[in-house]
Structure formats: structure tokens, C-alpha cells
Coordinates of C-alpha atoms and ligand atoms in Angstrom, one line a residue:
X225 CA 52.5 -13.0 -88.2
X226 CA 53.2 -13.6 -84.4
X227 CA 53.4 -11.2 -81.7
X228 CA 54.7 -13.8 -78.9
X229 CA 57.4 -12.1 -76.2
X230 CA 56.3 -8.3 -76.6
X231 CA 57.6 -7.8 -73.2
X232 CA 61.3 -8.8 -74.9
X233 CA 60.9 -6.8 -77.5
X234 CA 59.7 -3.8 -75.5
X235 CA 61.8 -4.3 -73.6
X236 CA 63.0 -0.4 -72.0
X237 CA 66.5 0.9 -74.2
X238 CA 67.7 4.0 -72.6
X239 CA 66.5 5.0 -69.0
X240 CA 63.8 7.2 -70.6
X241 CA 62.2 4.3 -72.2
X242 CA 62.3 2.6 -67.9
X243 CA 58.3 2.8 -67.1
X244 CA 57.1 4.6 -63.7
X245 CA 60.6 4.6 -62.3
X246 CA 61.7 8.5 -62.6
X247 CA 62.9 8.7 -59.2
X248 CA 65.5 5.6 -59.9
X249 CA 66.2 6.1 -63.1
X250 CA 67.2 10.1 -63.1
X251 CA 69.2 9.8 -59.8
X252 CA 71.8 7.4 -62.1
X253 CA 71.8 9.3 -65.7
X254 CA 72.8 12.1 -63.1
X255 CA 75.9 10.2 -61.3
X256 CA 76.6 8.9 -64.7
X257 CA 77.1 13.0 -66.1
X258 CA 78.9 13.3 -62.6
X259 CA 81.5 10.6 -62.8
X260 CA 80.2 9.3 -59.4
X261 CA 79.5 5.6 -60.0
X262 CA 79.2 3.8 -57.0
X263 CA 80.9 0.1 -56.8
X264 CA 77.7 -1.5 -56.0
X265 CA 73.9 -0.9 -56.3
X266 CA 71.1 -2.8 -55.7
X267 CA 67.8 -2.7 -57.3
X268 CA 64.6 -3.6 -54.7
X269 CA 61.2 -4.3 -56.0
X270 CA 58.3 -6.5 -57.0
X271 CA 59.1 -8.7 -60.0
X272 CA 58.5 -7.6 -63.7
X273 CA 58.7 -3.8 -62.9
X274 CA 62.4 -2.2 -64.5
X275 CA 65.0 -4.2 -62.3
X276 CA 67.1 -5.8 -64.3
X277 CA 66.2 -3.3 -67.5
X278 CA 67.8 -0.9 -65.5
X279 CA 70.2 -2.8 -64.7
X280 CA 71.0 -3.7 -68.6
X281 CA 70.5 0.5 -69.9
X282 CA 73.4 1.1 -66.9
X283 CA 75.6 -1.6 -68.2
X284 CA 75.7 -0.1 -71.8
X285 CA 75.9 3.9 -70.5
X286 CA 78.6 2.8 -69.0
X287 CA 80.6 0.5 -71.6
X288 CA 78.8 3.0 -74.6
X289 CA 81.7 3.5 -76.6
X290 CA 80.5 7.0 -77.6
X291 CA 81.6 7.8 -73.4
X292 CA 80.0 7.8 -70.6
X293 CA 77.3 10.4 -70.5
X294 CA 73.4 10.7 -69.0
X295 CA 72.1 8.0 -71.9
X296 CA 73.5 5.2 -73.8
X297 CA 74.0 5.5 -77.9
X298 CA 72.2 1.8 -78.1
X299 CA 73.5 1.5 -81.6
X300 CA 77.3 1.6 -81.1
X301 CA 78.8 -2.6 -80.9
X302 CA 79.5 -2.3 -77.1
X303 CA 75.8 -1.2 -76.7
X304 CA 74.5 -3.6 -79.5
X305 CA 76.5 -6.9 -77.3
X306 CA 75.4 -5.3 -74.0
X307 CA 71.7 -5.5 -75.1
X308 CA 71.6 -9.0 -76.4
X309 CA 73.9 -10.6 -74.0
X310 CA 76.7 -11.0 -75.5
X311 CA 79.3 -8.8 -73.9
X312 CA 82.4 -10.4 -72.1
X313 CA 82.1 -7.7 -69.6
X314 CA 78.3 -7.8 -68.4
X315 CA 78.2 -10.6 -66.5
X316 CA 74.3 -11.7 -65.6
X317 CA 73.7 -14.2 -62.6
X318 CA 70.6 -15.6 -61.5
X319 CA 70.9 -16.6 -58.2
X320 CA 68.0 -18.7 -57.9
X321 CA 70.3 -21.4 -59.9
X322 CA 73.7 -19.8 -58.8
X323 CA 73.5 -19.8 -54.8
X324 CA 76.5 -21.6 -54.0
X325 CA 79.8 -20.4 -52.3
X326 CA 82.1 -21.4 -55.5
X327 CA 79.4 -19.7 -58.1
X328 CA 80.2 -16.8 -56.0
X329 CA 84.3 -17.2 -55.6
X330 CA 84.1 -17.8 -59.8
X331 CA 82.9 -14.4 -60.1
X332 CA 85.6 -12.9 -57.4
X333 CA 88.0 -14.0 -59.6
X334 CA 86.9 -13.0 -62.5
X335 CA 86.3 -9.9 -61.3
X336 CA 90.2 -9.3 -60.7
X337 CA 90.9 -8.9 -63.9
X338 CA 90.7 -5.9 -65.9
X339 CA 87.8 -5.0 -68.2
X340 CA 88.6 -6.9 -71.6
X341 CA 87.4 -4.2 -74.1
X342 CA 84.7 -1.7 -71.4
X343 CA 85.7 0.6 -68.5
X344 CA 83.4 -1.6 -66.1
X345 CA 83.3 -5.3 -65.1
X346 CA 79.2 -5.1 -64.6
X347 CA 77.7 -8.1 -62.4
X348 CA 74.2 -7.8 -62.1
X349 CA 73.1 -10.8 -59.4
X350 CA 69.2 -11.2 -60.0
X351 CA 67.1 -12.3 -57.4
X352 CA 70.1 -12.1 -55.2
X353 CA 68.5 -13.1 -51.5
X354 CA 68.8 -16.2 -52.2
X355 CA 72.3 -16.9 -52.2
X356 CA 73.8 -19.0 -49.3
X357 CA 75.0 -17.5 -46.1
X358 CA 78.6 -19.0 -47.2
X359 CA 78.3 -17.1 -50.5
X360 CA 76.9 -13.9 -49.1
X361 CA 80.1 -14.0 -46.5
X362 CA 82.4 -14.3 -49.9
X363 CA 80.0 -11.9 -51.4
X364 CA 81.0 -9.0 -48.8
X365 CA 84.0 -9.6 -48.5
X366 CA 84.7 -8.7 -52.9
X367 CA 82.0 -5.8 -51.7
X368 CA 84.2 -4.6 -49.1
X369 CA 87.4 -4.5 -50.8
X370 CA 86.0 -3.1 -54.5
X371 CA 88.2 -3.8 -57.7
X372 CA 88.2 -0.8 -59.2
X373 CA 86.5 -0.5 -62.3
X374 CA 84.0 -3.6 -61.5
X375 CA 80.0 -2.0 -60.3
X376 CA 78.1 -4.5 -58.4
X377 CA 73.9 -4.8 -59.4
X378 CA 72.1 -6.7 -57.1
X379 CA 68.6 -7.3 -57.8
X380 CA 66.0 -9.2 -55.5
X381 CA 62.1 -8.3 -54.7
X382 CA 62.6 -10.1 -51.0
X383 CA 65.3 -6.9 -49.8
X384 CA 64.8 -7.8 -45.9
X385 CA 66.1 -11.8 -46.5
X386 CA 69.6 -9.5 -48.1
X387 CA 72.0 -9.3 -44.9
X388 CA 72.7 -6.2 -43.4
X389 CA 76.3 -6.2 -43.9
X390 CA 75.8 -6.0 -48.0
X391 CA 72.8 -3.9 -48.5
X392 CA 75.7 -0.9 -46.2
X393 CA 77.7 -1.3 -48.7
X394 CA 75.6 -1.2 -51.6
X395 CA 73.5 1.6 -52.8
X396 CA 70.2 1.8 -52.5
X397 CA 67.0 1.5 -55.3
X398 CA 63.3 1.0 -54.4
X399 CA 61.8 0.3 -57.6
X400 CA 58.3 0.9 -57.3
X401 CA 54.6 -0.5 -58.4
X402 CA 54.2 0.7 -61.9
X403 CA 50.7 2.6 -62.1
X404 CA 47.4 1.0 -63.8
X405 CA 47.2 4.4 -65.9
X406 CA 51.0 4.1 -66.6
X407 CA 51.2 0.5 -67.7
X408 CA 48.3 1.0 -69.7
X409 CA 49.6 3.9 -71.6
X410 CA 52.4 1.5 -72.2
X411 CA 49.8 -1.0 -73.7
X412 CA 48.5 1.6 -76.0
X413 CA 51.9 2.7 -77.4
X414 CA 52.4 -0.9 -77.5
X415 CA 49.4 -1.9 -79.3
X416 CA 49.1 1.3 -81.6
X417 CA 53.3 0.6 -82.7
X418 CA 52.8 -3.6 -82.9
X419 CA 49.2 -2.9 -85.6
X420 CA 46.7 -4.0 -82.8
X421 CA 43.9 -3.1 -82.0
X422 CA 42.6 -3.8 -78.5
X423 CA 39.9 -2.6 -76.7
X424 CA 40.2 0.6 -74.4
X425 CA 38.2 -1.5 -71.6
X426 CA 40.4 -4.7 -72.3
X427 CA 43.6 -2.7 -72.2
X428 CA 42.0 -1.3 -68.8
X429 CA 42.1 -5.1 -67.7
X430 CA 44.6 -6.4 -68.2
X431 CA 46.3 -3.8 -66.8
X432 CA 44.9 -4.2 -63.7
X433 CA 45.1 -7.9 -64.1
X434 CA 49.0 -7.5 -63.9
X435 CA 48.8 -5.0 -61.1
X436 CA 51.6 -3.3 -60.9
X437 CA 53.9 -5.4 -63.1
X438 CA 55.1 -3.9 -66.3
X439 CA 55.9 -7.3 -67.8
X440 CA 52.7 -9.3 -66.4
X441 CA 51.0 -7.2 -69.0
X442 CA 53.4 -7.2 -71.4
X443 CA 52.6 -11.0 -71.5
X444 CA 49.1 -10.9 -70.9
X445 CA 48.6 -8.3 -74.3
X446 CA 50.9 -11.6 -76.1
X447 CA 48.1 -13.8 -75.1
X448 CA 44.9 -11.8 -75.6
X449 CA 46.4 -11.3 -79.3
X450 CA 47.6 -14.9 -79.8
X451 CA 44.1 -15.8 -78.8
X452 CA 42.1 -13.2 -81.2
X453 CA 44.0 -12.0 -83.5
X454 CA 44.9 -8.4 -84.3
X455 CA 41.1 -7.4 -83.4
X456 CA 41.1 -8.0 -79.8
X457 CA 37.3 -6.7 -77.7
X458 CA 36.8 -6.8 -74.7
X459 CA 34.9 -9.9 -74.7
X460 CA 38.7 -11.7 -75.5
X461 CA 40.5 -9.8 -73.2
X462 CA 37.9 -11.6 -70.4
X463 CA 38.2 -14.6 -71.7
X464 CA 41.6 -15.1 -71.5
X465 CA 42.2 -13.1 -68.4
X466 CA 39.9 -16.1 -67.4
X467 CA 37.3 -13.1 -65.4
X468 CA 34.1 -14.8 -66.7
X469 CA 30.8 -14.1 -68.0
X470 CA 29.6 -10.9 -65.9
X471 CA 26.2 -12.1 -67.0
X472 CA 26.6 -14.9 -64.4
X473 CA 28.5 -12.4 -61.8
X474 CA 25.5 -10.6 -61.9
X475 CA 22.4 -13.0 -62.1
X476 CA 24.8 -14.8 -58.6
X477 CA 24.7 -11.3 -56.7
X478 CA 21.0 -11.1 -58.0
X479 CA 20.2 -14.2 -56.3
X480 CA 22.0 -13.9 -53.1
X481 CA 20.6 -10.7 -53.2
X482 CA 16.7 -12.0 -53.8
X483 CA 18.0 -15.2 -51.2
X484 CA 17.4 -17.6 -53.3
X485 CA 18.7 -20.6 -52.5
X486 CA 17.4 -23.2 -55.3
X487 CA 18.7 -20.8 -58.4
X488 CA 22.5 -20.6 -56.3
X489 CA 22.8 -24.1 -56.1
X490 CA 21.4 -24.3 -60.0
X491 CA 23.9 -21.8 -61.2
X492 CA 27.1 -23.0 -59.7
X493 CA 26.5 -26.6 -60.7
X494 CA 25.8 -24.9 -64.3
X495 CA 28.5 -23.1 -64.1
X496 CA 30.4 -26.5 -62.9
X497 CA 29.1 -27.9 -65.7
X498 CA 30.7 -25.2 -68.1
X499 CA 33.8 -25.3 -66.7
X500 CA 34.1 -22.4 -64.8
X501 CA 37.0 -21.9 -62.3
X502 CA 34.5 -21.5 -60.1
X503 CA 37.4 -19.7 -57.3
X504 CA 37.3 -17.1 -60.0
X505 CA 34.1 -16.4 -59.3
X506 CA 34.1 -15.8 -56.2
X507 CA 36.4 -13.3 -56.8
X508 CA 34.4 -11.6 -59.2
X509 CA 31.4 -11.5 -56.8
X510 CA 33.5 -10.1 -53.7
X511 CA 34.6 -7.2 -56.0
X512 CA 30.8 -6.8 -57.4
X513 CA 30.1 -6.7 -53.6
X514 CA 33.4 -4.5 -52.4
X515 CA 31.5 -2.4 -55.5
X516 CA 28.1 -1.9 -53.6
X517 CA 29.8 -1.4 -50.2
X518 CA 32.3 1.5 -51.4
X519 CA 28.4 3.2 -52.9
X520 CA 26.7 2.7 -49.8
X521 CA 29.8 4.8 -48.3
X522 CA 30.9 7.1 -50.8
X523 CA 27.1 7.5 -52.2
X524 CA 28.6 8.1 -55.5
X525 CA 30.1 5.0 -57.5
X526 CA 33.9 5.2 -56.6
X527 CA 37.0 4.0 -59.0
X528 CA 36.2 0.1 -59.9
X529 CA 38.0 -1.8 -60.6
X530 CA 36.1 -3.2 -63.7
X531 CA 36.0 -0.7 -66.2
X532 CA 32.0 -2.2 -67.3
X533 CA 30.8 -1.1 -64.1
X534 CA 28.2 0.9 -63.7
X535 CA 28.2 1.2 -60.0
X536 CA 25.3 1.6 -58.3
X537 CA 22.4 1.0 -61.2
X538 CA 24.1 -2.0 -61.4
X539 CA 21.7 -3.8 -59.3
X540 CA 18.8 -1.1 -59.1
X541 CA 16.9 -1.3 -56.7
X542 CA 17.6 -4.3 -55.2
X543 CA 21.3 -3.5 -52.6
X544 CA 19.1 -1.4 -51.2
X545 CA 17.6 -3.5 -49.6
X546 CA 20.6 -4.8 -47.3
X547 CA 22.1 -2.5 -44.6
X548 CA 25.8 -2.5 -44.6
X549 CA 26.6 -4.3 -41.7
X550 CA 24.7 -7.3 -44.1
X551 CA 27.3 -5.8 -46.9
X552 CA 29.7 -6.3 -45.3
X553 CA 29.3 -9.5 -43.8
X554 CA 28.2 -11.0 -47.5
X555 CA 31.9 -9.2 -48.3
X556 CA 33.7 -11.3 -45.3
X557 CA 32.0 -14.9 -46.4
X558 CA 33.0 -14.3 -49.9
X559 CA 36.7 -13.2 -49.3
X560 CA 36.6 -15.8 -46.4
X561 CA 35.1 -17.9 -49.2
X562 CA 37.4 -17.2 -51.6
X563 CA 40.6 -18.4 -49.3
X564 CA 39.5 -21.6 -48.6
X565 CA 38.3 -22.4 -52.0
X566 CA 42.3 -22.4 -53.3
X567 CA 43.2 -24.6 -50.7
X568 CA 40.7 -27.3 -50.5
X569 CA 40.1 -30.4 -52.9
X570 CA 36.6 -29.4 -53.0
X571 CA 36.2 -25.8 -54.2
X572 CA 33.0 -26.7 -55.5
X573 CA 31.5 -27.6 -52.4
X574 CA 32.9 -24.8 -50.4
X575 CA 31.3 -21.9 -52.6
X576 CA 27.6 -23.4 -52.2
X577 CA 28.8 -23.5 -48.6
X578 CA 29.2 -19.9 -48.2
X579 CA 26.1 -18.5 -50.6
X580 CA 23.8 -21.1 -48.3
X581 CA 25.5 -19.3 -45.0
X582 CA 24.8 -15.6 -47.1
X583 CA 21.5 -16.6 -47.5
X584 CA 20.7 -18.2 -44.2
X585 CA 22.7 -15.0 -42.8
X586 CA 19.6 -12.5 -44.3
X587 CA 17.1 -14.5 -43.0
X588 CA 17.9 -14.5 -39.5
X589 CA 18.4 -10.8 -39.9
X590 CA 15.4 -10.3 -37.3
X591 CA 17.4 -12.7 -34.9
X592 CA 20.2 -9.7 -34.9
X593 CA 17.7 -7.0 -34.8
X594 CA 17.1 -8.7 -31.8
X595 CA 19.9 -9.4 -30.2
X596 CA 20.9 -5.1 -31.0
X597 CA 18.1 -4.2 -28.6
X598 CA 18.5 -6.2 -26.5
X599 CA 21.7 -5.0 -26.2
X600 CA 20.8 -1.9 -25.3
X601 CA 18.3 -2.5 -22.6
X602 CA 21.7 -3.7 -21.6
X603 CA 24.1 -0.8 -21.5
X604 CA 21.0 1.5 -20.1
X605 CA 21.3 -1.0 -17.4
X606 CA 24.6 -0.8 -16.9
X607 CA 24.1 3.5 -17.1
X608 CA 21.5 3.2 -15.1
X609 CA 23.1 0.8 -11.7
X610 CA 26.6 3.7 -12.2
X611 CA 23.5 6.5 -11.9
X612 CA 22.9 4.0 -8.4
X613 CA 27.0 4.6 -8.5
X614 CA 27.4 8.2 -7.8
X615 CA 24.2 8.0 -5.4
X616 CA 26.1 10.0 -2.8
X617 CA 27.3 8.0 0.0
X618 CA 25.7 9.3 3.2
X619 CA 22.8 7.4 4.6
X620 CA 21.1 6.5 8.0
X621 CA 23.4 2.5 8.1
X622 CA 26.6 4.2 7.5
X623 CA 29.5 5.2 10.2
X624 CA 28.6 8.9 11.5
X625 CA 32.3 10.1 10.2
X626 CA 30.7 10.0 6.9
X627 CA 28.0 11.7 7.2
X628 CA 27.1 14.9 6.1
X629 CA 24.1 17.4 7.7
X630 CA 22.5 14.5 9.4
X631 CA 19.2 15.3 11.4
X632 CA 19.4 15.0 14.7
X633 CA 16.5 12.9 15.6
X634 CA 18.4 10.0 14.0
X635 CA 21.3 9.0 16.7
X636 CA 25.2 9.4 15.9
X637 CA 27.0 5.7 16.0
X638 CA 29.8 6.5 17.2
X639 CA 32.1 3.3 14.8
X640 CA 33.7 1.3 16.8
X641 CA 37.2 0.3 15.5
X642 CA 38.2 -1.5 18.2
X643 CA 38.6 -5.4 17.9
X644 CA 35.6 -6.8 20.4
X645 CA 35.4 -10.7 19.8
X646 CA 31.8 -11.6 20.2
X647 CA 30.6 -14.6 21.6
X648 CA 27.5 -14.3 20.4
X649 CA 28.6 -13.2 16.9
X650 CA 30.2 -16.2 16.9
X651 CA 28.4 -18.3 17.8
X652 CA 25.5 -17.6 15.3
X653 CA 28.2 -17.3 12.3
X654 CA 29.6 -21.0 13.3
X655 CA 25.8 -22.2 12.7
X656 CA 27.1 -20.6 8.9
X657 CA 22.7 -19.9 9.1
X658 CA 21.9 -18.3 6.3
X659 CA 22.5 -17.3 2.6
X660 CA 25.8 -17.8 1.6
X661 CA 26.7 -14.5 -1.0
X662 CA 29.7 -15.8 -2.2
X663 CA 27.5 -18.6 -3.5
X664 CA 25.2 -15.9 -5.0
X665 CA 25.4 -14.9 -8.9
X666 CA 25.4 -11.4 -7.6
X667 CA 28.3 -11.2 -6.4
X668 CA 29.9 -12.2 -9.7
X669 CA 28.8 -9.0 -10.7
X670 CA 29.6 -7.1 -7.1
X671 CA 33.6 -7.9 -8.0
X672 CA 33.1 -6.8 -11.7
X673 CA 31.9 -3.7 -10.0
X674 CA 35.0 -3.1 -8.0
X675 CA 37.6 -4.3 -10.1
X676 CA 36.4 -1.6 -11.6
X677 CA 35.2 0.8 -8.6
X678 CA 38.8 0.4 -7.4
X679 CA 40.7 -2.2 -9.3
X680 CA 43.3 -2.9 -6.4
X681 CA 40.5 -3.8 -4.6
X682 CA 39.9 -7.0 -6.2
X683 CA 42.3 -9.0 -4.4
X684 CA 41.2 -8.5 -0.9
X685 CA 37.2 -9.9 -1.7
X686 CA 39.3 -13.0 -2.0
X687 CA 40.6 -13.0 1.7
X688 CA 36.2 -13.0 2.7
X689 CA 35.1 -16.6 3.6
X690 CA 32.1 -15.6 4.5
X691 CA 29.1 -13.3 3.7
X692 CA 25.8 -13.0 4.7
X693 CA 23.5 -10.5 6.1
X694 CA 22.4 -10.3 9.3
X695 CA 19.9 -7.0 10.2
X696 CA 21.0 -3.9 8.3
X697 CA 24.3 -5.4 9.0
X698 CA 26.6 -7.7 6.1
X699 CA 28.9 -9.9 8.4
X700 CA 31.7 -10.6 6.5
X701 CA 34.5 -13.4 7.4
X702 CA 37.6 -12.5 6.4
X703 CA 39.9 -15.7 6.0
X704 CA 43.1 -15.4 8.1
X705 CA 44.1 -11.6 9.2
X706 CA 47.3 -9.7 8.8
X707 CA 48.2 -5.9 9.8
X708 CA 47.7 -4.7 6.2
X709 CA 44.8 -6.4 5.7
X710 CA 43.3 -4.5 8.6
X711 CA 44.3 -1.6 8.0
X712 CA 43.0 -1.4 3.9
X713 CA 39.3 -3.3 5.4
X714 CA 38.5 0.1 7.8
X715 CA 39.7 2.5 5.0
X716 CA 36.3 5.0 5.7
X717 CA 36.5 5.1 2.0
X718 CA 37.2 1.0 0.9
X719 CA 34.2 0.6 3.4
X720 CA 32.2 3.5 1.0
X721 CA 33.5 1.7 -2.0
X722 CA 32.2 -1.6 -0.9
X723 CA 29.2 -0.9 0.4
X724 CA 27.9 1.3 -2.4
X725 CA 28.6 -2.1 -4.9
X726 CA 26.6 -4.1 -2.5
X727 CA 24.0 -1.4 -2.4
X728 CA 24.7 -1.7 -6.7
X729 CA 24.9 -5.6 -6.9
X730 CA 22.1 -6.7 -4.2
X731 CA 19.6 -3.7 -3.8
X732 CA 20.6 -3.2 -0.1
X733 CA 22.3 -1.0 1.6
X734 CA 23.9 -2.9 4.9
X735 CA 27.3 -2.0 6.4
X736 CA 29.6 -4.2 6.4
X737 CA 30.9 -6.0 9.3
X738 CA 33.9 -7.6 9.2
X739 CA 35.2 -11.0 11.4
X740 CA 38.6 -12.0 11.2
X741 CA 40.0 -15.4 11.9
X742 CA 42.4 -14.9 13.9
X743 CA 44.9 -17.2 15.3
X744 CA 44.1 -19.2 17.3
X745 CA 40.2 -20.2 15.7
X746 CA 38.7 -17.4 17.5
X747 CA 37.2 -14.8 15.5
X748 CA 37.7 -10.9 15.6
X749 CA 34.8 -8.7 14.7
X750 CA 35.3 -5.1 14.0
X751 CA 32.7 -2.6 13.1
X752 CA 29.8 -3.7 15.0
X753 CA 27.3 -1.3 15.1
X754 CA 23.5 -1.8 16.9
X755 CA 20.9 -1.5 14.2
X756 CA 19.7 2.2 12.9
X757 CA 15.9 3.1 14.0
X758 CA 15.2 4.2 10.3
X759 CA 14.8 1.2 7.9
X760 CA 16.2 3.1 4.0
X761 CA 14.0 0.9 1.3
X762 CA 16.4 0.1 -1.4
X763 CA 16.2 0.8 -4.7
X764 CA 14.1 -2.0 -6.5
X765 CA 16.3 -3.4 -9.4
X766 CA 13.5 -5.7 -11.0
X767 CA 11.5 -2.2 -10.9
X768 CA 14.4 -1.2 -13.0
X769 CA 14.5 -3.7 -15.2
X770 CA 11.0 -3.2 -16.4
X771 CA 10.6 -0.2 -16.8
X772 CA 14.1 -0.3 -19.0
X773 CA 12.3 -3.3 -20.9
X774 CA 9.4 -1.6 -21.3
X775 CA 10.7 1.6 -23.0
X776 CA 13.7 -0.8 -25.0
X777 CA 10.6 -2.7 -26.8
X778 CA 8.0 -0.2 -26.3
X779 CA 5.0 -1.5 -24.6
X780 CA 3.2 -1.5 -21.6
X781 CA 2.4 -4.1 -18.1
X782 CA -1.3 -5.6 -19.1
X783 CA -1.2 -7.2 -16.4
X784 CA 0.7 -7.4 -13.0
Ligands
LIG1019 ZN1 76.9 2.8 -77.3

């Protein structure tokens, strides 16, 4: 007794039998009933979901000797001949192997003649996207002036490769992947009718493995029954599908959770020795990992890929010790590994290294925790700096115009906006004495702060050629001078931002004093003013760092 080729035997004979494509079949049946037949149809969708079967049913319905109706009768000689692929008016062409212009020309010549015995000539071109450009052009000419009584049905898995000129002349139908439930139902029906007993969980596994293709599901069932005979157990199905031994997957997962590198390597060797497909094994680990993650997030079992899985109970307690990021990391590594194993000539080594990486990674977790705490500290420091930034700019050293509610005892310096060349300053600066803050690592912080505060100021900083503190002033030498630059730097708001940035980055309260390299090499100073009488106390960034560290690590100072 042979169970082979279920797919052919169970090919749908009527629209009602087509599984999972009601949105297509209903429309076609209505068109047939209303005699609204298009000249060309495009059936698009993944393979094995009923495109050519539907095309054949349509051809039968169009040529049925009982007359055009919603369904073919399937008993007249026309229906029978079309069903067996020997009707002269129904031509099925495989676009992949007949992709040239000659084949399409032949079709064109053929459709010029009236149907031999039926009402319509039906041309089915499968995998139409494979046609050459010339062939498409020839086909387009035919579609532009379609002969009467000819119906083209173009089927494709890749509609995006079909020229728009062709697409626009077709009535298009998108066939969808068939749901696992629909496939399983169909498989159950087939098994019952064929007198086969398949474990229901096994049927579910077959339906899932087929990934939406009924034809694939049917041929998998063929293989299972060829292997097991009319009684197929779950283990039979697992063996044929190459899903391997669940126990081994379970053990591998346990060892991963335990971080037992030695036993993991021994397990891989064992599987390898037993001739198991290691890539499939890795796939199974990915699935288990996914289940653990879904359980962790949803708090309850989610539809599992494996009907046997008992969700979170599958690994009692063990998985609880993993954080979600750890599970996620494991999942990412296993996924990546599965892909690498496809390409690598040494899939076993790829798997071994990945398992070791996961185990080692778990050991490093405490370091990750430390890193997280450091990040936390850094964020607090930045937040602290931003609070500092938000402080009002008013201070004894800022220019009088900006000061509000200043104490009368403080001298109120008038801002000096004249450009006064000061020989003394020039000489002092030419000695290039004092630190150049442009070389100071804190300058990078300063630039970052400025960019964040007002991005349009960042380019101005590139004109600074020398920056150095002089008492309560900050001497800033500017390379070149143009009126735009002068205006921009003299702006009160710009000064406030720059001085604020210096305060935050360097922890010093300084008044910026510009010195321009004018033409002729003479320098021009701007914003010079006497040093204020009252010194300000700069905030100590070191203090705040210590404070933040103590807070984050919950520590205390044991010795100064
Ligand atoms: Zn018929």
C-alpha cells in the first residue's frame, strides 16, 4: 500500500476545497457567476499554497460542459481532461524553463486561433517573473490587445520582479500563507480519509514545519507515513522532521544555565558522533531560549513552537536565575550561531565556541553589573553639571549689564567694548606663558557642552588659537578677524554661554577676554576689565565626583 504523493491526490478540485484563500476563491466564483471574466489574472504568493490549483479550477469552470458557473462539475470530459493536464485549450507553461522570447511568441501564435473544443483558451504561466525582458515585451503586446476567448493566468512567488506594465494589465490576487490551524485541519482530514493514524502533536509539528505551505505539509506527511507505516508516533514525526531528541535539547539547555562548559563540549561531541544535525540542534536551543524569554515577559506560557513544551515548567528553577538581558544575550548568540553554521565548513566548532561564549558571558555578568553602576554614576555627574549650568549667570565677575540686584559695595565695571591694543598684554601673551587650555582634556568637555547648549557656536571655537587663564580673566586669542566673528563673540548671550561652559568644564569663574589677530600682526583686545575685588569660590568638581561615588557605591570615606 503506497501513501505517496498526497499532494497530487489531494489537490483541490473545486474552489470550496482550496484551503485558506477564501478572499480569492470567493471573488473568482462571483466573477464566474456574473460572467465578468478578466483577460489576465496574476496569482501572487509563496509557493505551495494553491496558486496553480486555483488556476486549474478556474480553467475547468470556464470550460465545463455543464456551462460556466461558480464551480466546475468535475465529471464532464472537459473537467476531467483539464484535471489530468491533457485539455488542448488549457496550456500550462513553466516560466522558469520557458523564459525566452521564442516560447512567448509560440504562445502568441497559439492564442490567435479560436479554442479547439472549449469556450476559452486558458494560458497558465507559472513563475512568470522568470521571463526575460524580451519575453515580457512580447507578452505585453498580447495583453495590450487580448484576443477574445483567451484568459491568461500568471502565477508568481515574486510579484515585485514582474514589470509594472504587465501587472497593471492583470487582475491581481494575493494568496496568503495558510495558517497552521488550517493546515493541521486539512492534514487530519487527509489522514482520516486515508486510514492513517498520526499523533495529533505530530500533525501539529508537521503543520508548523510547513510554514504556511500546504503542499510542503502534505509531502512531509508523505515522508512520515513512508517511514512509519499507517501508525505514526510523535517520535516518528520528530525523526523525519529532523527535530532530534528532546531530551538532548533539554540537557543542553540545563548545562547552559548551569554554566557547565566541560559537559557542554562532551554533549556536542556525543551529538556529532551520533550523526545528529548540529545546526538543527542549535535551532532547537534557539526555540527553547525563545520560550524561556516569552515566559519571562508574559509571565505565562505563550503559544509554543513545540507542542510538547510545557513552557516555564520545562526547566524548573534553573531559568529563574537568569535575568532577561542574559536570556536575550543567549538568544542573540544562538541565533547568530545558527546562521554562521550554515556557511561554515566547521559547524561543530562554531557551535562549540558559541556555547563557551555563552557560559563565559554568564561569568562576566558581575562585571556587567559593575559597568552598569559606573554608567549610573556618570549619568548623575552629568545631571549635576547640568544643574550647575542652569545657575543664573549673575556673578561678581560678569559684565555689569548682566548683573541684576548687585550689591552697591561691589564695583560696577563698565563693559569695555572699544578695541584697545594693549602692548603689555601682547608681550605677556607672546611669551605664551601659562597653560594653554586648548591642550587640556577638559577643553573637549567644554566643546561638547557648548555644542549641546548652542550648536551654532561650535564653529566659532575653531577660531580660538590660544586659551589661557590670567587671574580672573580668561585670555582667548582669536585667529583672524572678520566683522561677523567680532559681532558674534561680543554678543552678551554668547559670552554668557561660553563663560558658563568654562565654569562647568574647568570649575573656574572667569571673564573671557578676547584678543584678535588683526591685520599686520597687531593684536586687539576686547572686553578687558579690572579684576573684581571679591573673589568667587569655584565649585569643586572633585568634591562632587567623590560624593557621587559614595552615593552610588553606598560607601563612606575612611581616610582623607
Ligand atoms: Zn465539467
